[in-house]
Structure formats: C-alpha cells, structure tokens
XYZ file of C-alpha atoms in Angstrom:
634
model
C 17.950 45.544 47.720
C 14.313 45.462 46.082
C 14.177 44.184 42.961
C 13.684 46.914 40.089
C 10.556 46.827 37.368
C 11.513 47.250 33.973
C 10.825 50.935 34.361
C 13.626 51.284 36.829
C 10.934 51.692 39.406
C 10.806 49.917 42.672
C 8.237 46.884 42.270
C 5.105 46.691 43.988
C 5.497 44.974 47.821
C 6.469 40.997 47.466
C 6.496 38.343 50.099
C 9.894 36.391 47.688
C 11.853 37.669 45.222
C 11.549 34.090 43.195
C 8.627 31.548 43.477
C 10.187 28.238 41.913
C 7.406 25.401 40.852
C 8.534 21.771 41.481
C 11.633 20.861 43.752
C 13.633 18.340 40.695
C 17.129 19.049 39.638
C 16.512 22.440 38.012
C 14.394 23.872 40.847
C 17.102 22.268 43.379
C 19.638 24.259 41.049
C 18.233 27.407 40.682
C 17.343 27.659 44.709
C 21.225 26.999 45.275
C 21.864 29.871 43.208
C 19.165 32.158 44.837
C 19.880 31.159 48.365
C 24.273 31.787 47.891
C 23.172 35.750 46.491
C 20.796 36.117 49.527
C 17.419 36.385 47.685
C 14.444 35.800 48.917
C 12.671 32.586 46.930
C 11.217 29.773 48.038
C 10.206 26.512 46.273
C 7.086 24.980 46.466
C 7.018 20.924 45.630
C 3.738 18.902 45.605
C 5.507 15.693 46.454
C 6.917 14.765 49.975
C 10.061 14.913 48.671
C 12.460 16.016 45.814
C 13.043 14.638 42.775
C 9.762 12.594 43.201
C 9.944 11.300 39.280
C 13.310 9.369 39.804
C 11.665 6.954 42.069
C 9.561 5.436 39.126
C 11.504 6.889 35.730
C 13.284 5.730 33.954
C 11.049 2.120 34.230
C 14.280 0.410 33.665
C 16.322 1.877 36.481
C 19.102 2.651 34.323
C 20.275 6.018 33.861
C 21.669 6.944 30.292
C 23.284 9.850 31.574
C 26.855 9.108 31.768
C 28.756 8.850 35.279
C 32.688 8.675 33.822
C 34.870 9.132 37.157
C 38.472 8.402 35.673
C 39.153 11.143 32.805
C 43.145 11.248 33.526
C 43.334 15.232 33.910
C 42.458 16.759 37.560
C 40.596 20.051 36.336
C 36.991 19.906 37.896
C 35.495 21.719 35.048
C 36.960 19.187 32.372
C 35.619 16.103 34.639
C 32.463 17.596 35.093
C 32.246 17.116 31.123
C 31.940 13.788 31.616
C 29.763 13.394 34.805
C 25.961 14.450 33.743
C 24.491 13.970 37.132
C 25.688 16.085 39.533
C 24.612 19.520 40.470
C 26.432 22.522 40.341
C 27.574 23.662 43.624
C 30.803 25.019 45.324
C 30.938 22.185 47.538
C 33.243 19.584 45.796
C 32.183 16.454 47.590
C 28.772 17.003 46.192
C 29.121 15.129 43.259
C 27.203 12.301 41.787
C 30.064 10.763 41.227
C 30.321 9.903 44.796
C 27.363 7.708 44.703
C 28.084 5.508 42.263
C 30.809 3.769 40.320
C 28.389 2.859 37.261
C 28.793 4.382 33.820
C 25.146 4.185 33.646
C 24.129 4.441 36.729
C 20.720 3.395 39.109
C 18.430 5.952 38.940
C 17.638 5.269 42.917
C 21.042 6.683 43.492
C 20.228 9.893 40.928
C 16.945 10.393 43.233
C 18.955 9.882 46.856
C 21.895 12.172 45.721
C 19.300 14.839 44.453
C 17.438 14.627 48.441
C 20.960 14.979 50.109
C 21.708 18.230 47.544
C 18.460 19.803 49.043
C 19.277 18.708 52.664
C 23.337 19.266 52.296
C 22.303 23.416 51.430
C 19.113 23.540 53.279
C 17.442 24.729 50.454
C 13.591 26.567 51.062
C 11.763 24.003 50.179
C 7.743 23.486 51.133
C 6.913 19.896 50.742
C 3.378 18.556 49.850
C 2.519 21.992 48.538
C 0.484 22.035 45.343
C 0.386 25.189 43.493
C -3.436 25.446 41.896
C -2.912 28.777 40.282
C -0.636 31.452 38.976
C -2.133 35.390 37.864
C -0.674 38.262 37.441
C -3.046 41.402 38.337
C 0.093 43.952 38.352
C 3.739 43.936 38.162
C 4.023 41.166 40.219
C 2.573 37.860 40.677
C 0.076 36.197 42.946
C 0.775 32.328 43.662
C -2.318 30.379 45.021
C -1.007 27.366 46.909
C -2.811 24.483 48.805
C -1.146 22.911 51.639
C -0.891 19.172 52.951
C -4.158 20.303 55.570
C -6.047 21.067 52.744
C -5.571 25.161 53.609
C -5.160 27.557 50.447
C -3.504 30.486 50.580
C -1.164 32.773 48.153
C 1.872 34.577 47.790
C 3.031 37.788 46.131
C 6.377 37.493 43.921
C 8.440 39.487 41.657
C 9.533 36.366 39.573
C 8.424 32.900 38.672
C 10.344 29.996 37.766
C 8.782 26.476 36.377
C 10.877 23.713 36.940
C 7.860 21.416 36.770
C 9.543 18.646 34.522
C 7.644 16.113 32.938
C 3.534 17.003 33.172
C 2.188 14.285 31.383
C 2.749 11.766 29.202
C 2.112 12.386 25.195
C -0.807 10.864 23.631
C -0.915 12.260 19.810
C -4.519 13.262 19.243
C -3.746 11.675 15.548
C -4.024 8.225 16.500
C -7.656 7.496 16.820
C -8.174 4.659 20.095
C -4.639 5.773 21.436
C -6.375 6.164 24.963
C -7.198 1.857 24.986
C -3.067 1.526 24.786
C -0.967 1.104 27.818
C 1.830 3.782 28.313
C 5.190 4.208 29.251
C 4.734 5.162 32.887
C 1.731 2.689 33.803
C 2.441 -0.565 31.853
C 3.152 -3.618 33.698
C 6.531 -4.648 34.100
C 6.297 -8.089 34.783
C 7.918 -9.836 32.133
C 6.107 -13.345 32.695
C 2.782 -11.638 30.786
C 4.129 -10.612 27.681
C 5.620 -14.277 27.341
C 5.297 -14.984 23.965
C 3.071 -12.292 22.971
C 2.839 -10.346 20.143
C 4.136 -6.575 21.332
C 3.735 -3.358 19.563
C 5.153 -0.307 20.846
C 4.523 2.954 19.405
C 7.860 5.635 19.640
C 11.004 6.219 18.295
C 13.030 7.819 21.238
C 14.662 6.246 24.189
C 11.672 5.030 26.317
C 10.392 3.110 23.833
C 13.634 0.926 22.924
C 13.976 0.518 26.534
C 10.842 -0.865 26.975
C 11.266 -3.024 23.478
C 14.672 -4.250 25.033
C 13.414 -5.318 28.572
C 10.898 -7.222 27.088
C 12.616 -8.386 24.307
C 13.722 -12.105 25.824
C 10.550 -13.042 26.870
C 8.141 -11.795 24.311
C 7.151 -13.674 21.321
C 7.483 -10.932 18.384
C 8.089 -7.179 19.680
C 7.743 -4.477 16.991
C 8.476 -0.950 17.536
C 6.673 1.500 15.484
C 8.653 4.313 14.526
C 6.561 6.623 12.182
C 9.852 8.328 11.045
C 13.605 8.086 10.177
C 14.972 6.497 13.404
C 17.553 9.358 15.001
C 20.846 8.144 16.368
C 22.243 10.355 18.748
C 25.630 9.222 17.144
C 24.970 10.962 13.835
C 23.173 13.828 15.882
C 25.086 14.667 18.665
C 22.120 15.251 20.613
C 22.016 13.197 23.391
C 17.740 12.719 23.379
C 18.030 11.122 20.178
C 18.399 7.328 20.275
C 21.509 6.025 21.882
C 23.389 3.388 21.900
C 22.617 1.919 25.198
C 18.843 1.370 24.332
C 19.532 -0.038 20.462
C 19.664 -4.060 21.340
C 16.403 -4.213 19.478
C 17.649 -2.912 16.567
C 20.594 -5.317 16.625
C 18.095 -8.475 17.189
C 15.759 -6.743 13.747
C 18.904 -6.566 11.345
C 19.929 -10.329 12.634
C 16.745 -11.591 11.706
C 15.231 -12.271 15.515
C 11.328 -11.732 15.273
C 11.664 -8.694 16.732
C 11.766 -5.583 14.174
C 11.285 -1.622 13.308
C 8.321 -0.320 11.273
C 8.354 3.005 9.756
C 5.150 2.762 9.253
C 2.753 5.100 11.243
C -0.479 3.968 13.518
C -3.302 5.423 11.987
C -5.918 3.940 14.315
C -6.061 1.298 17.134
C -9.324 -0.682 18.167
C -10.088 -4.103 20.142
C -11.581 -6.658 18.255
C -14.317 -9.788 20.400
C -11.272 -11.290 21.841
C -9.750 -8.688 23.721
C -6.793 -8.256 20.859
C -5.680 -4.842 19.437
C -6.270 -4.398 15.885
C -3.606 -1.467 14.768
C -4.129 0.103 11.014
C -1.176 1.014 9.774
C 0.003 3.387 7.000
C 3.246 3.002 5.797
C 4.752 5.350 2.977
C 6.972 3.212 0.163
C 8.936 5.658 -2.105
C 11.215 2.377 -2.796
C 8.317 1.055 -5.138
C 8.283 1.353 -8.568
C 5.103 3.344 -8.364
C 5.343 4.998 -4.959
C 2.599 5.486 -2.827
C 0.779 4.406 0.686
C 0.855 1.278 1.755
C -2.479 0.681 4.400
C -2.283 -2.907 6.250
C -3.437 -4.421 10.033
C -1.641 -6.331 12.787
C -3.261 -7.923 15.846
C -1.070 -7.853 18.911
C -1.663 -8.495 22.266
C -0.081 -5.625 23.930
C -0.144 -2.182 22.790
C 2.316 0.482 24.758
C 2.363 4.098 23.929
C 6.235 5.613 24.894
C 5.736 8.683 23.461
C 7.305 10.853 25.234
C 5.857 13.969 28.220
C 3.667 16.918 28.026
C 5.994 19.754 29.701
C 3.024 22.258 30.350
C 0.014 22.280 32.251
C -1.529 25.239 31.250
C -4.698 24.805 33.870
C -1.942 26.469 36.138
C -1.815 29.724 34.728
C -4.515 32.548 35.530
C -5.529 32.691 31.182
C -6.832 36.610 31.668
C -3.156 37.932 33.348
C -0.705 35.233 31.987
C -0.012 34.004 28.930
C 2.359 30.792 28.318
C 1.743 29.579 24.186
C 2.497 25.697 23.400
C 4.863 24.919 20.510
C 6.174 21.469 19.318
C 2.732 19.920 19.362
C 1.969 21.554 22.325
C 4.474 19.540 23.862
C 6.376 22.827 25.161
C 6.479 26.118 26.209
C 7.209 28.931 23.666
C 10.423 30.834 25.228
C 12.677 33.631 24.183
C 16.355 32.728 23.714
C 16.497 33.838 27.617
C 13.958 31.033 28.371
C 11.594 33.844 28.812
C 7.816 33.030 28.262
C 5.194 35.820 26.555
C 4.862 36.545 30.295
C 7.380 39.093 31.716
C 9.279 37.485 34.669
C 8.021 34.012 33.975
C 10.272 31.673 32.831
C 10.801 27.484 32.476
C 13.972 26.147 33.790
C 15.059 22.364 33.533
C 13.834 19.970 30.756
C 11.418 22.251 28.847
C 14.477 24.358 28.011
C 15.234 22.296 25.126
C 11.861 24.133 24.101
C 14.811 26.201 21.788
C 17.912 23.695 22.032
C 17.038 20.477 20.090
C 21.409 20.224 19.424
C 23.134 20.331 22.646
C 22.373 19.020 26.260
C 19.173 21.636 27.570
C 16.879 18.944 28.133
C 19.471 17.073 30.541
C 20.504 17.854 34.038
C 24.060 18.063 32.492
C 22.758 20.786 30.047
C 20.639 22.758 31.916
C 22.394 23.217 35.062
C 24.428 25.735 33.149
C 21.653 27.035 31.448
C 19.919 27.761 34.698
C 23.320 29.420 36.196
C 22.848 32.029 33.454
C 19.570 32.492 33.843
C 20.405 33.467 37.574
C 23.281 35.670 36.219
C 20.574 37.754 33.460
C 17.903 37.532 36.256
C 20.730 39.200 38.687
C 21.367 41.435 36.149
C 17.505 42.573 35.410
C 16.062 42.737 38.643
C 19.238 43.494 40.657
C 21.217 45.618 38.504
C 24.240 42.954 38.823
C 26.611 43.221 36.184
C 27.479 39.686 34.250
C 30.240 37.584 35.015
C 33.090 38.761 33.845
C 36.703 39.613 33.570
C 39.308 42.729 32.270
C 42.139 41.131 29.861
C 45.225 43.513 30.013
C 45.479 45.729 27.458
C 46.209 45.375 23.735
C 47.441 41.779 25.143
C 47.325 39.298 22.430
C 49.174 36.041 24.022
C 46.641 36.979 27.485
C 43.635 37.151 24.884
C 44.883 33.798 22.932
C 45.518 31.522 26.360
C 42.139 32.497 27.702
C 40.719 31.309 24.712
C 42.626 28.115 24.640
C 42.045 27.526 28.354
C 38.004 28.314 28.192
C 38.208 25.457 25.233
C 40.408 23.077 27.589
C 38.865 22.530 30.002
C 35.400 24.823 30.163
C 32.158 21.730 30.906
C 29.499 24.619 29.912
C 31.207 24.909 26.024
C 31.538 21.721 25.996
C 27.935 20.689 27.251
C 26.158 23.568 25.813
C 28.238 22.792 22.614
C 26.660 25.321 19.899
C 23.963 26.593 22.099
C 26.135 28.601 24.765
C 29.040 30.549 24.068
C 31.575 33.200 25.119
C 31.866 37.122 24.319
C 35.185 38.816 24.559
C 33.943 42.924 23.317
C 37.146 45.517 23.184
C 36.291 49.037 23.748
C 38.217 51.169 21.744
C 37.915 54.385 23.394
C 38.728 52.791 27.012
C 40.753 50.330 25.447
C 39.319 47.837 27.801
C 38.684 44.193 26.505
C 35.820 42.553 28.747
C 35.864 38.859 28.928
C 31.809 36.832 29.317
C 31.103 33.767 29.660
C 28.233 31.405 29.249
C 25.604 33.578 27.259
C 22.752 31.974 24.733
C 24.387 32.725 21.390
C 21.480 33.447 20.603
C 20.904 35.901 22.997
C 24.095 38.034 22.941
C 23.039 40.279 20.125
C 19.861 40.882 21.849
C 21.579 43.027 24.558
C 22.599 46.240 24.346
C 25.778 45.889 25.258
C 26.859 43.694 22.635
C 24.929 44.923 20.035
C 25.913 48.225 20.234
C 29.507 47.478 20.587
C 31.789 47.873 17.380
C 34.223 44.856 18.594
C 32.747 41.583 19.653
C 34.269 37.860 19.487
C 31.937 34.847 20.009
C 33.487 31.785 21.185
C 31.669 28.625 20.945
C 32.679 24.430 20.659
C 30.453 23.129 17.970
C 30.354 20.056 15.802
C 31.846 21.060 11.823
C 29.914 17.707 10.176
C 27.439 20.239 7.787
C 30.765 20.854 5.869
C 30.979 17.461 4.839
C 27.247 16.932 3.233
C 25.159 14.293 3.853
C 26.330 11.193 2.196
C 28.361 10.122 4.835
C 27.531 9.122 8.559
C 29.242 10.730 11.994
C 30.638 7.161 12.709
C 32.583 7.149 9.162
C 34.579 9.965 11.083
C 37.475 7.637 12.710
C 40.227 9.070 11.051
C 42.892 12.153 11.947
C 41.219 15.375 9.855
C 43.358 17.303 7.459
C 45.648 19.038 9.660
C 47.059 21.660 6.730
C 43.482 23.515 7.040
C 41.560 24.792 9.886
C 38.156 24.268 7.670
C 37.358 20.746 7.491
C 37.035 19.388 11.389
C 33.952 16.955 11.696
C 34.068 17.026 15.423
C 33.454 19.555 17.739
C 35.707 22.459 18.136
C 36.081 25.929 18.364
C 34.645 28.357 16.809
C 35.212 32.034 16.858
C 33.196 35.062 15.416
C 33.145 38.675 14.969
C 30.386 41.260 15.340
C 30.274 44.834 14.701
C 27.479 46.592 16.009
C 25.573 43.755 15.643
C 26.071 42.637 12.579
C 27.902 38.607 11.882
C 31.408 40.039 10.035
C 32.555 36.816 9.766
C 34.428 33.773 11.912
C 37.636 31.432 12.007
C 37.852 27.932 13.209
C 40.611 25.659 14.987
C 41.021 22.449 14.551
C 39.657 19.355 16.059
C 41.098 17.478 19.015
C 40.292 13.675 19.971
C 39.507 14.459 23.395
C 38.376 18.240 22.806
C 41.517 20.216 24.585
C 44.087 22.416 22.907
C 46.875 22.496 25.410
C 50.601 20.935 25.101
C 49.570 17.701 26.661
C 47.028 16.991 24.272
C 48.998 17.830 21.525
C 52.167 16.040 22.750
C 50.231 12.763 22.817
C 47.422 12.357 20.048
C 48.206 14.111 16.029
C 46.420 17.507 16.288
C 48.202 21.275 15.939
C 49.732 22.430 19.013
C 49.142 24.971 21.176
C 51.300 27.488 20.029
C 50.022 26.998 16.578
C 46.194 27.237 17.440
C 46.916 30.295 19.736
C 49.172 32.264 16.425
C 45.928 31.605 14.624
C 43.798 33.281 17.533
C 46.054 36.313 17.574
C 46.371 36.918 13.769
C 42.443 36.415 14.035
C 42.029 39.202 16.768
C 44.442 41.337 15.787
C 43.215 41.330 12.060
C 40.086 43.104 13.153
C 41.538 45.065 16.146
C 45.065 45.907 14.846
C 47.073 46.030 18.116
C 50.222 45.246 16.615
C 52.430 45.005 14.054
C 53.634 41.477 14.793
C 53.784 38.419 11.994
C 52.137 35.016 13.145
C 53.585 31.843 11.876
C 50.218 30.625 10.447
C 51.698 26.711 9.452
C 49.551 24.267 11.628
C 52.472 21.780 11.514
C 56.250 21.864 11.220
C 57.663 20.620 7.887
C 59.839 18.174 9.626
C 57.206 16.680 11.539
C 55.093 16.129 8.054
C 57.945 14.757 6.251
C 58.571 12.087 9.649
C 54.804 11.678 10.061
C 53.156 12.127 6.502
C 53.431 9.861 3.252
C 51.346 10.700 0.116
C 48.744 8.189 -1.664
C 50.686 6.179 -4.530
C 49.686 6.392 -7.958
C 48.472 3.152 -7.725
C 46.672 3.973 -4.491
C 44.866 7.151 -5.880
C 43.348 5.241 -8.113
C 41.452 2.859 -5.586
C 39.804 5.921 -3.849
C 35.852 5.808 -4.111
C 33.699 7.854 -6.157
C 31.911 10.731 -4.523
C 29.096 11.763 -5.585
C 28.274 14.728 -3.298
C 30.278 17.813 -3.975
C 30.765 19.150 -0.197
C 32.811 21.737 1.080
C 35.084 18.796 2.420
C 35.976 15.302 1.838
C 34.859 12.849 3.987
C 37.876 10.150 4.769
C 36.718 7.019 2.621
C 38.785 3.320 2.717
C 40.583 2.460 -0.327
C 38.604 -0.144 -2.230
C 40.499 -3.679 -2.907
C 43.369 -4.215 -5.126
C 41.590 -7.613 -6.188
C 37.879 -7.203 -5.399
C 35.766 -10.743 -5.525
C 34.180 -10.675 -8.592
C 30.357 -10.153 -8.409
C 28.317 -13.566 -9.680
C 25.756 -12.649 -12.443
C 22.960 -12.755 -11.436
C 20.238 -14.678 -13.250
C 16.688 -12.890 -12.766
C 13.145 -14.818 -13.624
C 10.777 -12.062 -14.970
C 8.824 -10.570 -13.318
C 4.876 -11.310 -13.522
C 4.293 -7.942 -15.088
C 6.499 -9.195 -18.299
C 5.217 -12.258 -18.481
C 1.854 -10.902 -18.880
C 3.044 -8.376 -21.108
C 5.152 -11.402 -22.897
C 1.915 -13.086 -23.127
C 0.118 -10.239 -24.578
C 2.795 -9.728 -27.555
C 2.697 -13.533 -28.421
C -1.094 -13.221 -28.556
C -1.595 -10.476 -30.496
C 1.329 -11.503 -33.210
C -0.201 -14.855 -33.564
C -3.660 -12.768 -34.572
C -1.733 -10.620 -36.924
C -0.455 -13.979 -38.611
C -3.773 -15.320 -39.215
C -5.579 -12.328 -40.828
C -2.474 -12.298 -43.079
C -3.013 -15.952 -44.005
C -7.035 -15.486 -44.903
C-alpha cells in the first residue's frame, strides 16, 4: 500500500517509504518498527558501524543509565522500568540486561549490544554512507548521499527521520576565548598531567562532574563552574539533571577538600606569557548587604569546556525546500508535540526529542524508545491509514474499565518512563456505546486530533510526580515518610492521574494515591502502607461513572478501613503538637517535618566585634561630639 499525501492523494513515486539519518539507538528502533509492518525504509549511517558514539562517550565508560535485573515481580513491562538500555523488540532475549550484571554499566557493552540488535533483526542499514543533503522540491523528498567510493547519488522518500544524536559539542558564543579551552570529547585523559594542577571546568550537567570526579585525586585544586543553581535530578525527577552517581565533587567542596563549585559565570578566557588561562569571572551576590556583581580572575592550568551537544546540523537541510528552526540556544530542533519539524514529514527521533520533554526520560534510550514506537503508530496512522493501538472495553463495564486502569499503572514501563509526558485515552461513545481504550499518546498531543477533540467523553491517564502541591520550601529527599492516606490530594511521588475532556475542553481530574514502588495491585498493598486495590479501583468507578452515569451503584469511597487505622494509626500528643516546626509557606499540602527536641542544646551567645563600617562610623560620632564640646566651651 502507497503511502497517502495529506490530500488523501497517492504521493508522488518513492524509492522508501522512510529515509532514517544515523544508525544509534533511535534509528536502530525506529527501523525495527518499520521493517516488522513491511515498509520500505532504509537507514543510512556515516560510521562503519552502529552506535559509533558509545565507543568514545561517555569519557568515563560508565553508563548512568540504570541496568536493575532483580525487581522481584516477573511482568516484562514492569522490569523494563528499571532496565534503560535495552531496545524494544519482541524478542525477549534481546535485552541489555543480558550483557551485563552492572547497575551502571560499561558503555562498551551498551555499544556491542546495540551492533548485535542491528545484526539479530537484520535491519537495512548502509554503512559508511554520509548524507550531504536533504530538499524537498515536491511532496516528497530527495536524499543526496555519498558513499564509502566517494560516488554521490540520491534517493526519493515519502518520510524522513533524524536520529542523528549528538552533532557537536556546545561552545556558548557568550564566553569570549571559549575556542582556546579543551572540551569534553577531546581532552586528555591521562590523569598523570593534571597532577597537581589547578583545573577549571566550565558546566553544570553530568559530563562535567564526571570529568571533575575522574580527575579529582590527582589534581591539585579542581573547580567546576556552574553559572547557575546546580539541578539535582533528585529534586527534579529528570534524569539529565545532575545525579547522584557523578556528585563526589560536590561531597569533597562541602568537606572542605580544595576542590569546589562556583556559581559564578565565565565571562571571558585568555592565555597570559606563560601558557596559563586567565578566566574573568562574574559572579552575582544577592547575599550582600548591598547586592550586586562581583567581577574577579583565576589562573588555572587547564581549562575544559563540558557543555553539553549541538543536536542539529542545519548545513544538511536544502534552506529553499526545508525548513528545521533552532530553539534552546540553538541547541535543538523546534518540534510539534508529534516531534514534527516546520517541515511536513520530517521529524527528529532519539535524543533531540527532549527538544519538548525537559521532565520525563525523552532524551534517554529508556524514554525515547517509547516515544519513537508512537511515532511509528501516528506515522502508520498518517501515511497508512492504520488505526492506533487500541482496545474495545465491554460495555457500560465499570470493574473492566477500573482493572485496566489499575493494571496500565502496575505494571505499564511507557507511564512510568514517559511519566507526565505520555499518557493514556479511554473516549466512550455515547451513541455506539463503545468505550475505546489508547495507549501511549503525547498528552500533549491528544487534543490535537480529531478524534479526541471532538469527542464529548475522554479520560486521560497519566503517572506523574504531585511535589508542586507541596510549594517550594521543602526538598524531594524530605519526602521519606508514608503520605496522608485519608486524601487522594497530597501524594509527592508519582502516581496516577486521571482527567476528563469534553470536546476538548480540560473538565477537570482525580488522583490516586502514591505507592512506594509505583503499583496498585493486592501485593503491593498487602506488603508496604498504601490503599488497596479495591479502594483505588471504587475511586476510579465513582470517577467514571460521575461523568458517564452508567449506573446507579454506591462506591465505598474510605481509602482505609477504620479498624486498620485504629491498629495502625496513633495521633500526635498534646505535648507532641507542640514540637512541630513552623511553616512558613502556605501550600496546598504539608510537607512531613521531624518533631524538633524536647530539650534542644541551648544556642551560645554569640559575641560579635563590629564591623569596620561602625567603627568608622563610631569614630566619626566621637569626633564630631568632641568638636561640638569645644565651640561650647569658647
């Protein structure tokens, strides 16, 4: 079957249905996808073999995606949670998590698993093809390629996909002399040469500690310029953000070990006669009495720039017939919430999704493989006239409705990975009575289709983290006790979520509560404090049937039984009330705080010299009262 223009006329003649740029994990995904349905793609890599950027990156070898084999439940979905390496495929001994036992793994094994994944499906793949340039003179594009004999010729295809990764490395333009620096990809990793040197590396993400931490034992002082807040991925959730596998730097600053964190910004780096950097810095100090700017200059003997990648080369595109804009500092590619660029039928798959998901995982192989297995789905839908994945619930059928809910939240990895970025639609047709069951749509990209938009019933279901109810006094790792299991409002951690449209339009949403390992069936609840299933399934069917009104039935609606609180549950005392902390933020919910002591250490006075501004001033007084004395005398 040809694919079908947007008109609903046949395209104009193609030699692939798909043209995918750059053979890494999200063009390896997207041609397993293509080749299962039969399509005609192929995948042109300039490298002699896939995955060509896991032989060098991560510099430090180590992975800090997560390979957790042993998660006690046998689901595949609900491992694959927890394993953010492998592909997706239907073969179940190609996982990752065959090639290695580490939790962080060697990135060598990453790259050899991702080679066997092309060979294991025989994926189209044309090795040490480079493509030089991509137009667009019709309805269809023209792909110029150049071969390993130097001969350049072209292709005619009906879509293209980018799965080009990491471009280039980011050198702000901001930072005058940021080209004399050494980056993240080219520095030398010989630790012998930065032995006790002065080390200044400029980034706050995960490259940069990495680099700070393998050098940190044999360099003299390592700093790590920053230019902003620092961004745990514990108090984020998003896993790009610092974690806690690259932070030993941080550990070594705050116990006072030479090495340390600036927040101050590089305004401008030069070499002075003997071959040192000179680095101007310009560091912003609210904390002073009179704030203002702070300018100062450190010599160092190393400079590295770990800035992060470039995810566009736009000297690929034809500029007259396509047109790809840069966002983020021209970092990325501006796409639609269907990864779409200004371009019709060109898209980016793999890493530069997270072009419009900074929360979730679309910047990782764990986050994107769904992403790109939706992408296939819409794509098979557009061009194909496929419908969506989907399923017909039984009519009218509450308890069906409520356990496919609770199952989806269970043990679904694409919820849980794609937590507040990919969701669920459940839409109930009244005059068929049929209730149609999606999964694994954008959220924001449901009410973009027709068929959502236009219907009058529609449920979104989505995992996402509850911490903006809470305010922003308080950290994510504060949040280590059980939540307040009489209300379905106040969960910090992630959980589900569940909203209603009509016609388009948000109505408005219910919540369950949290779990400690994020499922909401009887063995979770028999084990850890958390409602059971029963009771978060009555609150799905009161939910439902409030807006559809199937039935006439009353749900018990109390979370917990009363025996189990009066076993389980004993009030503050008096006494005990009266030791809880202050807040000072009004929130929508209160964040868990420790009692403060019964007999706290009293606090020694302390006993301050002035300051030289009122000595001066002390000065001043004792002056000017001794000249008042004398003209009174005369």
């Amino acid at each position: 079957m040809a694919p079908q223009c947007y008109t609903g006329e046949v395209c104009e003649p193609v030699d692939y249905d798909y043209v995918i740029v750059g053979a890494g994990p999200a063009g390896l995904q997207m041609a397993y996808f293509l080749q299962k349905a039969g399509r005609q793609y192929v995948v042109y890599e300039s490298q002699d073999k896939a995955a060509k950027f896991f032989e060098q990156h991560p510099r430090g070898r180590k992975l800090i995606s997560l390979n957790k084999k042993n998660n006690l439940f046998k689901e595949e979905t609900f491992n694959m949670r927890h394993d953010w390496n492998s592909l997706l495929s239907d073969d179940k001994e190609m996982k990752f998590t065959k090639y290695s036992d580490e939790l962080y793994p060697d990135a060598s094994d990453l790259h050899q698993y991702l080679n066997d994944y092309a060979h294991r499906f025989q994926l189209n793949i044309k090795y040490n093809t480079k493509v030089k340039k991509i137009s667009k003179p019709d309805s269809t594009f023209t792909v110029c390629i150049e071969e390993a004999d130097g001969e350049t010729t072209s292709c005619r295809a009906t879509c293209v996909l980018m799965a080009t990764g990491a471009m280039s490395e980011n050198l702000p333009e901001d930072i005058e002399g940021i080209e004399l620096t050494d980056t993240y990809s080219q520095h030398d990793m010989d630790k012998d040469l930065y032995k006790d040197k002065m080390i200044l590396i400029i980034g706050g993400g995960n490259s940069a500690f990495e680099t700070a931490n393998h050098f940190a034992g044999s360099a003299g002082i390592v700093h790590v310029s920053l230019g902003k807040k620092m961004q745990f991925a514990w108090d984020t959730h998003y896993v790009g953000d610092l974690r806690a596998v690259n932070n030993n730097i941080i550990d070594m600053y705050h116990l006072k070990s030479m090495h340390a964190t600036l927040g101050s910004k590089v305004e401008k780096i030069t070499k002075n006669e003997n071959g040192k950097f000179v680095v101007k810095f310009k560091d912003l100090n609210t904390q002073w009495k009179v704030p203002g700017w702070l300018f100062f200059d450190i010599e160092y003997d190393h400079v590295i720039s770990c800035m992060g990648w470039n995810y566009v080369n736009t000297q690929l595109f034809d500029e007259e017939t396509v047109n790809v804009e840069l966002v983020k500092n021209n970092r990325y590619p501006k796409l639609s919430n269907c990864w779409e660029t200004d371009t019709k039928n060109l898209f980016y798959i793999g890493t530069a999704m997270a072009a419009i998901d900074r929360k979730s995982a679309s910047g990782f192989i764990h986050g994107f493989r769904y992403n790109i297995r939706t992408l296939f789905n819409l794509l098979e839908q557009r061009l194909f006239k496929q419908s969506l994945p989907h399923i017909t619930l039984p009519t009218k059928d509450l308890d069906t409705v409520s356990k496919k809910i609770i199952e989806r939240c269970t043990i679904s990895d694409s919820l849980y990975q794609m937590n507040g970025f990919m969701c669920d639609v459940m839409v109930f047709d009244e005059k068929t009575s049929v209730t149609k069951y999606y999964t694994d749509l954008p959220f924001r990209h449901v009410m973009e289709k027709p068929e959502f938009k236009d219907a009058k019933h529609v449920f979104t279901i989505h995992l996402t983290y509850g911490r903006d109810k809470f305010g922003t006094s308080t950290k994510s790792v504060d949040n280590v006790h059980a939540p307040d299991f009489t209300t379905n409002r106040c969960a910090s951690f992630m959980h589900p979520y569940i909203e209603y449209y009509s016609h388009g339009e948000y109505v408005d949403q219910t919540e369950l509560q949290e779990s400690l390992i994020v499922r909401y069936d009887n063995w979770s609840s028999d084990k850890f404090p958390q409602w059971s299933s029963s009771a978060n399934e009555n609150y799905i069917k009161y939910y439902v049937n409030d807006k559809l009104n199937w039935t006439d039935e009353k749900f018990n609606l109390v979370p917990l039984p009363e025996e189990m609180i009066k076993k389980n549950f004993v009030p503050l005392t008096k006494e005990e009330m009266s030791r809880l902390p202050h807040l000072w933020e009004n929130a929508e919910c209160t964040q868990s705080q420790e009692l403060l002591p019964k007999n706290p250490e009293p606090i020694r006075e302390r006993k301050l010299r002035p300051t030289m501004k009122e000595i001066m001033d002390s000065a001043q007084r004792k002056e000017l009262t001794y000249h008042m004395l004398t003209q009174l005398q005369v």
